[in-house]
């Protein structure tokens, strides 16, 4: 398919893969991320070697599922659902740390194009976490309207991050797995 017939989002994602401007931050982060999350027993556990495939997608489902459920309650649940929505936002926030750790473990073993996209994926998710944390705090103060607004902003940003994560997993095939799966 010629370049001009590719959807705009595909062209943008391919441009992100080619964005050499991200190489300096990747080089600066890579040794620290590898040491913290990608090497030794910790790296094997976080990548899901014990599971036979990557642990990261399993944990992203918990985070995204919690936040998506909170969004549904915010949109259709009314005031009666405010406490449940707050609990779901908190659940996603609690799962976000371990989810990020498993993502960094996968990132540390990926190639340059994938690390560029992964860096933007992580940055986007960090913004989403910040929005959801602010949403949770507003909800705890009893300001459900501000909490809902911040949660919807978080949902928008986390959707962009999820798109990039899906690209890494589905299109770029960045994911740990047991070698036995290669035989079939």
Short mmCIF file of C-alpha atoms in Angstrom, two decimals:
data_model
loop_
_atom_site.label_atom_id
_atom_site.label_comp_id
_atom_site.label_asym_id
_atom_site.label_seq_id
_atom_site.Cartn_x
_atom_site.Cartn_y
_atom_site.Cartn_z
CA UNK A 1 0.00 0.00 0.00
CA UNK A 2 1.37 3.38 -0.92
CA UNK A 3 2.09 5.85 1.84
CA UNK A 4 -0.73 8.22 0.84
CA UNK A 5 -3.32 5.42 1.17
CA UNK A 6 -2.39 4.62 4.74
CA UNK A 7 -4.73 5.93 7.43
CA UNK A 8 -3.48 9.07 9.18
CA UNK A 9 -3.08 7.25 12.50
CA UNK A 10 -0.92 4.58 10.84
CA UNK A 11 1.26 7.25 9.23
CA UNK A 12 1.62 9.02 12.59
CA UNK A 13 2.54 5.79 14.39
CA UNK A 14 5.13 4.89 11.75
CA UNK A 15 6.57 8.40 12.07
CA UNK A 16 6.82 7.86 15.82
CA UNK A 17 8.74 4.61 15.20
CA UNK A 18 11.17 6.60 13.03
CA UNK A 19 11.48 9.58 15.43
CA UNK A 20 15.23 9.57 16.02
CA UNK A 21 14.76 12.59 18.31
CA UNK A 22 13.63 10.06 20.94
CA UNK A 23 16.92 8.14 20.79
CA UNK A 24 18.72 10.38 23.31
CA UNK A 25 16.07 9.95 26.04
CA UNK A 26 15.88 6.23 25.26
CA UNK A 27 19.67 5.90 25.64
CA UNK A 28 19.55 7.86 28.90
CA UNK A 29 16.75 5.71 30.39
CA UNK A 30 17.66 2.27 29.06
CA UNK A 31 20.44 1.36 31.55
CA UNK A 32 18.37 2.48 34.54
CA UNK A 33 15.19 0.76 33.36
CA UNK A 34 17.09 -2.43 32.54
CA UNK A 35 18.74 -2.45 35.96
CA UNK A 36 15.48 -1.77 37.83
CA UNK A 37 13.01 -3.83 35.82
CA UNK A 38 14.60 -5.83 33.02
CA UNK A 39 17.42 -7.93 34.41
CA UNK A 40 17.94 -10.85 36.76
CA UNK A 41 15.19 -12.59 38.69
CA UNK A 42 13.16 -9.37 38.91
CA UNK A 43 13.19 -9.01 35.12
CA UNK A 44 12.17 -12.64 34.60
CA UNK A 45 9.30 -12.29 37.08
CA UNK A 46 8.11 -8.97 35.62
CA UNK A 47 8.28 -10.23 32.03
CA UNK A 48 6.19 -13.26 33.03
CA UNK A 49 8.76 -15.95 32.21
CA UNK A 50 7.13 -18.07 34.94
CA UNK A 51 3.77 -17.63 33.21
CA UNK A 52 4.94 -18.56 29.72
CA UNK A 53 4.09 -15.18 28.23
CA UNK A 54 4.11 -11.49 29.04
CA UNK A 55 2.45 -10.42 32.29
CA UNK A 56 1.96 -6.82 31.11
CA UNK A 57 -1.22 -7.36 29.01
CA UNK A 58 -2.94 -9.11 31.91
CA UNK A 59 -2.27 -6.17 34.21
CA UNK A 60 -3.24 -3.56 31.62
CA UNK A 61 -6.66 -5.22 31.47
CA UNK A 62 -7.07 -4.62 35.21
CA UNK A 63 -6.10 -0.95 34.96
CA UNK A 64 -8.05 -0.19 31.80
CA UNK A 65 -11.03 -2.27 32.89
CA UNK A 66 -11.26 -0.43 36.20
CA UNK A 67 -10.98 2.98 34.59
CA UNK A 68 -13.37 2.12 31.76
CA UNK A 69 -15.92 0.88 34.28
CA UNK A 70 -15.53 4.12 36.25
CA UNK A 71 -16.14 6.05 33.03
CA UNK A 72 -19.33 4.10 32.34
CA UNK A 73 -20.57 4.82 35.86
CA UNK A 74 -19.65 8.49 35.48
CA UNK A 75 -21.61 8.72 32.23
CA UNK A 76 -24.73 6.74 33.13
CA UNK A 77 -24.65 5.97 36.86
CA UNK A 78 -25.52 9.35 38.27
CA UNK A 79 -24.76 10.44 41.84
CA UNK A 80 -25.67 7.03 43.26
CA UNK A 81 -22.66 5.53 41.45
CA UNK A 82 -20.14 8.13 42.65
CA UNK A 83 -18.68 5.91 45.39
CA UNK A 84 -18.31 2.93 43.07
CA UNK A 85 -16.68 5.07 40.39
CA UNK A 86 -14.21 6.41 42.99
CA UNK A 87 -13.37 2.84 44.06
CA UNK A 88 -12.79 1.81 40.45
CA UNK A 89 -10.50 4.81 39.85
CA UNK A 90 -8.54 3.84 42.98
CA UNK A 91 -8.30 0.21 41.82
CA UNK A 92 -6.79 1.32 38.51
CA UNK A 93 -4.34 3.58 40.31
CA UNK A 94 -3.22 0.76 42.63
CA UNK A 95 -2.65 -1.55 39.68
CA UNK A 96 -0.88 1.10 37.58
CA UNK A 97 2.50 0.74 39.33
CA UNK A 98 2.93 -3.02 38.84
CA UNK A 99 1.56 -2.66 35.32
CA UNK A 100 4.18 -0.03 34.50
CA UNK A 101 6.93 -2.20 35.99
CA UNK A 102 5.99 -5.11 33.73
CA UNK A 103 5.87 -2.75 30.75
CA UNK A 104 9.34 -1.44 31.51
CA UNK A 105 10.60 -5.03 31.74
CA UNK A 106 9.27 -5.70 28.22
CA UNK A 107 10.61 -2.35 26.98
CA UNK A 108 14.12 -3.09 28.20
CA UNK A 109 14.44 -6.03 25.80
CA UNK A 110 12.87 -4.44 22.75
CA UNK A 111 14.51 -2.84 19.72
CA UNK A 112 15.06 0.85 18.95
CA UNK A 113 11.82 1.46 17.01
CA UNK A 114 9.83 -0.22 19.75
CA UNK A 115 11.63 1.66 22.50
CA UNK A 116 10.75 4.97 20.83
CA UNK A 117 7.06 4.06 20.73
CA UNK A 118 7.29 2.53 24.21
CA UNK A 119 8.72 5.73 25.64
CA UNK A 120 5.80 7.76 24.30
CA UNK A 121 3.41 5.01 25.47
CA UNK A 122 4.87 5.29 28.99
CA UNK A 123 4.77 9.09 28.96
CA UNK A 124 1.17 9.11 27.80
CA UNK A 125 0.25 6.63 30.52
CA UNK A 126 2.06 8.75 33.13
CA UNK A 127 -0.14 11.71 32.15
CA UNK A 128 -3.24 9.49 32.38
CA UNK A 129 -2.18 8.29 35.84
CA UNK A 130 -1.75 11.91 36.94
CA UNK A 131 -5.23 12.78 35.67
CA UNK A 132 -6.78 9.78 37.40
CA UNK A 133 -4.93 10.57 40.64
CA UNK A 134 -6.31 14.12 40.52
CA UNK A 135 -9.74 12.65 39.73
CA UNK A 136 -9.54 10.38 42.77
CA UNK A 137 -8.52 13.24 45.05
CA UNK A 138 -11.37 15.43 43.80
CA UNK A 139 -13.82 12.58 44.35
CA UNK A 140 -12.50 12.04 47.90
CA UNK A 141 -13.12 15.72 48.62
CA UNK A 142 -16.71 15.21 47.46
CA UNK A 143 -16.25 17.11 44.20
CA UNK A 144 -17.72 14.44 41.94
CA UNK A 145 -18.15 16.79 38.96
CA UNK A 146 -14.45 17.72 38.89
CA UNK A 147 -13.53 14.07 39.53
CA UNK A 148 -15.69 12.98 36.62
CA UNK A 149 -14.21 15.63 34.31
CA UNK A 150 -10.65 14.66 35.25
CA UNK A 151 -11.56 10.99 34.85
CA UNK A 152 -12.90 11.60 31.35
CA UNK A 153 -9.69 13.44 30.47
CA UNK A 154 -7.75 10.49 31.90
CA UNK A 155 -9.81 8.10 29.79
CA UNK A 156 -9.00 10.08 26.66
CA UNK A 157 -5.26 10.14 27.37
CA UNK A 158 -5.14 6.49 28.48
CA UNK A 159 -6.94 5.56 25.26
CA UNK A 160 -4.07 7.09 23.29
CA UNK A 161 -1.59 5.19 25.46
CA UNK A 162 -3.56 1.98 24.96
CA UNK A 163 -3.47 2.49 21.20
CA UNK A 164 0.33 2.68 21.32
CA UNK A 165 0.50 -0.35 23.62
CA UNK A 166 -1.75 -2.29 21.27
CA UNK A 167 0.50 -1.28 18.38
CA UNK A 168 3.54 -2.60 20.24
CA UNK A 169 1.84 -5.89 21.11
CA UNK A 170 -0.10 -6.58 17.90
CA UNK A 171 1.80 -4.89 15.08
CA UNK A 172 5.34 -4.91 16.46
CA UNK A 173 4.99 -8.22 18.36
CA UNK A 174 6.74 -6.86 21.47
CA UNK A 175 5.92 -9.46 24.08
CA UNK A 176 7.80 -12.08 26.04
CA UNK A 177 6.76 -15.65 25.47
CA UNK A 178 8.06 -19.15 26.06
CA UNK A 179 10.13 -20.53 23.14
CA UNK A 180 7.80 -23.54 22.93
CA UNK A 181 5.21 -21.22 21.35
CA UNK A 182 7.57 -20.63 18.41
CA UNK A 183 7.56 -24.33 17.44
CA UNK A 184 3.92 -24.46 16.33
#
